[in-house]
Short mmCIF file of C-alpha atoms in Angstrom, two decimals:
data_model
loop_
_atom_site.label_atom_id
_atom_site.label_comp_id
_atom_site.label_asym_id
_atom_site.label_seq_id
_atom_site.Cartn_x
_atom_site.Cartn_y
_atom_site.Cartn_z
CA PRO A 92 -4.10 27.13 -9.01
CA LEU A 93 -4.89 24.46 -11.59
CA GLY A 94 -3.01 24.97 -14.82
CA ALA A 95 -0.27 27.08 -13.17
CA GLN A 96 3.16 26.68 -14.71
CA PRO A 97 5.92 25.08 -12.60
CA ASP A 98 7.84 28.33 -12.16
CA ALA A 99 10.79 28.24 -9.74
CA TRP A 100 9.29 30.92 -7.48
CA ARG A 101 6.32 28.61 -6.77
CA PHE A 102 8.41 25.79 -5.31
CA PRO A 103 8.90 27.30 -1.83
CA LEU A 104 5.14 27.83 -1.55
CA ARG A 105 4.54 24.21 -2.54
CA ASN A 106 7.26 23.00 -0.14
CA ARG A 107 5.59 24.82 2.77
CA LEU A 108 2.35 22.95 2.05
CA ILE A 109 4.14 19.62 1.67
CA SER A 110 5.95 20.00 4.99
CA GLY A 111 2.69 21.03 6.66
CA LEU A 112 0.93 17.88 5.43
CA ALA A 113 3.78 15.55 6.38
CA LEU A 114 4.43 13.90 9.73
CA GLY A 115 8.10 14.76 9.26
CA VAL A 116 10.66 15.59 6.59
CA LEU A 117 13.53 13.31 5.59
CA VAL A 118 16.35 14.96 3.65
CA VAL A 119 18.43 12.38 1.81
CA GLU A 120 20.83 14.71 0.01
CA ALA A 121 20.89 18.48 -0.23
CA PRO A 122 23.55 20.83 -1.60
CA ALA A 123 24.17 24.17 0.11
CA GLN A 124 21.38 25.88 -1.92
CA SER A 125 18.49 23.45 -2.14
CA GLY A 126 14.72 23.30 -2.13
CA ALA A 127 15.04 20.43 0.33
CA LEU A 128 16.58 22.87 2.82
CA ILE A 129 13.65 25.24 2.35
CA THR A 130 11.25 22.36 3.05
CA ALA A 131 13.29 21.34 6.11
CA ARG A 132 13.18 24.91 7.46
CA TYR A 133 9.40 25.05 7.00
CA ALA A 134 9.05 21.65 8.71
CA ALA A 135 11.07 22.84 11.70
CA ASP A 136 8.99 26.02 11.92
CA GLN A 137 5.83 23.87 11.83
CA GLY A 138 7.07 21.61 14.63
CA ARG A 139 7.70 18.62 12.37
CA PRO A 140 10.73 16.37 12.89
CA VAL A 141 13.55 17.05 10.43
CA MET A 142 15.52 13.90 9.67
CA VAL A 143 18.68 13.62 7.57
CA THR A 144 20.78 10.83 6.14
CA PRO A 145 24.43 11.83 6.65
CA SER A 146 26.45 12.60 3.55
CA ASN A 147 30.12 12.21 2.77
CA ILE A 148 31.88 15.43 3.83
CA ASP A 149 33.75 15.82 0.56
CA ARG A 150 30.61 15.83 -1.63
CA ALA A 151 29.10 19.18 -2.57
CA SER A 152 25.73 17.48 -2.96
CA GLY A 153 25.64 16.76 0.78
CA VAL A 154 26.81 20.06 2.27
CA GLY A 155 23.28 21.16 3.13
CA SER A 156 22.41 17.76 4.62
CA ASN A 157 25.44 17.82 6.89
CA ARG A 158 24.68 21.39 7.98
CA LEU A 159 21.19 20.27 9.00
CA LEU A 160 22.78 17.55 11.14
CA ARG A 161 25.13 20.09 12.68
CA ASP A 162 22.14 22.29 13.48
CA GLY A 163 20.27 19.50 15.31
CA ALA A 164 18.39 17.45 12.71
CA ILE A 165 17.78 13.79 13.57
CA PRO A 166 20.35 11.49 11.94
CA ILE A 167 18.82 8.55 10.08
CA MET A 168 20.94 5.44 9.67
CA GLU A 169 18.17 2.87 9.06
CA SER A 170 14.42 2.71 8.55
CA ALA A 171 13.76 2.07 12.24
CA ASP A 172 15.25 5.52 12.97
CA VAL A 173 12.45 7.13 10.93
CA LEU A 174 9.77 5.24 12.87
CA GLU A 175 11.38 6.27 16.15
CA ALA A 176 11.65 9.93 15.11
CA LEU A 177 7.95 9.96 14.17
CA GLY A 178 6.95 8.23 17.40
CA LEU A 179 5.61 5.18 15.56
CA VAL A 180 5.87 1.72 17.05
CA LEU A 181 6.83 -1.21 14.89
CA THR A 182 4.98 -4.32 15.94
CA SER A 183 6.20 -7.70 14.90
CA ALA A 184 3.88 -10.18 13.28
CA ASN A 185 3.47 -13.56 14.88
CA PRO A 186 4.53 -15.78 12.01
CA ARG A 187 2.66 -19.05 11.93
CA PRO A 188 4.09 -21.99 10.06
CA GLN A 189 2.39 -22.22 6.71
CA ARG A 190 1.32 -25.55 5.35
CA THR A 191 2.63 -26.40 1.94
CA LEU A 192 0.06 -27.54 -0.55
CA GLU A 193 0.81 -30.20 -3.10
CA PHE A 194 -1.38 -29.69 -6.15
CA ASP A 195 -1.63 -33.44 -6.69
CA ASP A 196 -3.38 -33.72 -3.30
CA LEU A 197 -6.21 -31.31 -4.19
CA PRO A 198 -9.68 -32.83 -4.19
CA ALA A 199 -11.51 -33.05 -7.50
CA THR A 200 -14.46 -31.04 -6.12
CA PRO A 201 -14.12 -27.85 -4.10
CA VAL A 202 -14.45 -28.23 -0.35
CA SER A 203 -15.58 -25.36 1.87
CA SER A 204 -13.05 -24.20 4.42
CA ARG A 205 -15.36 -25.17 7.30
CA ALA A 206 -15.83 -28.68 5.91
CA ALA A 207 -12.08 -29.01 5.50
CA GLY A 208 -11.59 -28.16 9.18
CA VAL A 209 -9.84 -24.86 8.48
CA ARG A 210 -10.57 -22.24 11.11
CA PRO A 211 -10.48 -18.55 10.28
CA PRO A 212 -7.60 -16.66 11.91
CA PRO A 213 -8.47 -15.21 15.31
CA ARG A 214 -9.42 -11.53 15.41
CA PRO A 215 -6.57 -9.46 16.84
CA ALA A 216 -6.98 -8.25 20.40
CA MET A 217 -8.13 -4.68 20.72
CA ALA A 218 -6.41 -4.01 24.05
CA HIS A 219 -3.33 -2.58 22.32
CA LEU A 220 -5.23 0.24 20.60
CA THR A 221 -4.33 3.86 21.18
CA GLU A 222 -7.04 6.39 21.93
CA SER A 223 -6.85 7.67 18.33
CA GLN A 224 -7.18 4.17 16.92
CA ALA A 225 -10.18 3.44 19.16
CA ARG A 226 -11.87 6.66 17.97
CA ILE A 227 -11.28 5.68 14.36
CA LEU A 228 -12.63 2.17 14.89
CA GLY A 229 -15.71 3.72 16.51
CA THR A 230 -16.43 5.60 13.28
CA LEU A 231 -16.04 2.62 10.95
CA SER A 232 -18.52 -0.09 10.03
CA THR A 233 -18.98 -2.35 7.04
CA THR A 234 -20.15 0.66 5.04
CA PRO A 235 -17.14 2.18 3.23
CA LEU A 236 -16.08 5.59 4.55
CA HIS A 237 -13.60 7.96 2.87
CA ILE A 238 -10.44 8.81 4.82
CA ASP A 239 -11.47 12.48 5.05
CA ALA A 240 -14.83 11.52 6.58
CA VAL A 241 -13.04 9.19 9.03
CA ALA A 242 -10.69 12.02 10.05
CA ILE A 243 -13.57 14.45 10.58
CA ALA A 244 -15.62 11.92 12.56
CA ALA A 245 -12.61 11.04 14.73
CA ALA A 246 -11.67 14.73 15.21
CA MET A 247 -8.23 14.27 13.66
CA VAL A 248 -6.23 15.77 10.82
CA ALA A 249 -6.25 13.59 7.69
CA SER A 250 -2.51 12.82 7.81
CA GLU A 251 -2.77 11.54 11.40
CA ALA A 252 -5.88 9.52 10.53
CA GLY A 253 -4.01 8.02 7.56
CA VAL A 254 -1.17 6.83 9.80
CA GLU A 255 -3.58 5.33 12.33
CA LEU A 256 -5.65 3.67 9.58
CA THR A 257 -2.49 2.10 8.16
CA LEU A 258 -1.55 0.72 11.58
CA LEU A 259 -5.09 -0.60 12.06
CA GLU A 260 -4.93 -2.18 8.61
CA LEU A 261 -1.65 -3.88 9.50
CA SER A 262 -3.31 -5.16 12.68
CA GLY A 263 -6.12 -6.66 10.61
CA LEU A 264 -8.84 -4.46 12.14
CA VAL A 265 -9.68 -2.34 9.07
CA ARG A 266 -9.50 -2.86 5.35
CA ARG A 267 -8.65 -0.26 2.74
CA LEU A 268 -10.71 -0.24 -0.42
CA PRO A 269 -9.98 1.56 -3.70
CA GLY A 270 -10.51 5.32 -3.55
CA ASN A 271 -9.19 5.76 0.02
CA LEU A 272 -12.29 4.10 1.45
CA TYR A 273 -12.07 2.12 4.69
CA ILE A 274 -14.25 -0.45 6.42
CA ALA A 275 -14.05 -2.25 9.76
CA VAL A 276 -13.20 -5.93 9.53
CA ASP A 277 -15.73 -8.26 11.16
#
């Protein structure tokens, strides 16, 4: 409850909630007796991926991490391993050459982008959307909607909706506003 003291006996209860809200748990370093191991156990019980960065075998601070690996946790050697373990796909951006702008060449009066012959970037294709992403886009408009309302409208848990909204934002299809509000991009 609010105002509760951070007593040690409360940490396992908190860790169970954290692992339940997470897509997965990444243990970076854990000694033999560690709260991170408690969180990892809860995550495994909840069907979440348990990922571990290997530790040097002669360090006491990594004994628990290495035991998790021995017991079947997913070894993480680079950031792409985390994305793979969570079933997320990394899409590459299509870098376009960017014009350099010399400040001496700027006109004295502002020119609209249309008058200057600058075209807006093309809207990304929607053919690559997953079913979840399509449901989310169907709930959004130009009226800001809180992430919790998006999740409810799309029949998803908030953590899953958050991941999908982030991917849609990276694709340029939605925009995040302050306060966890989202809108569709025209």
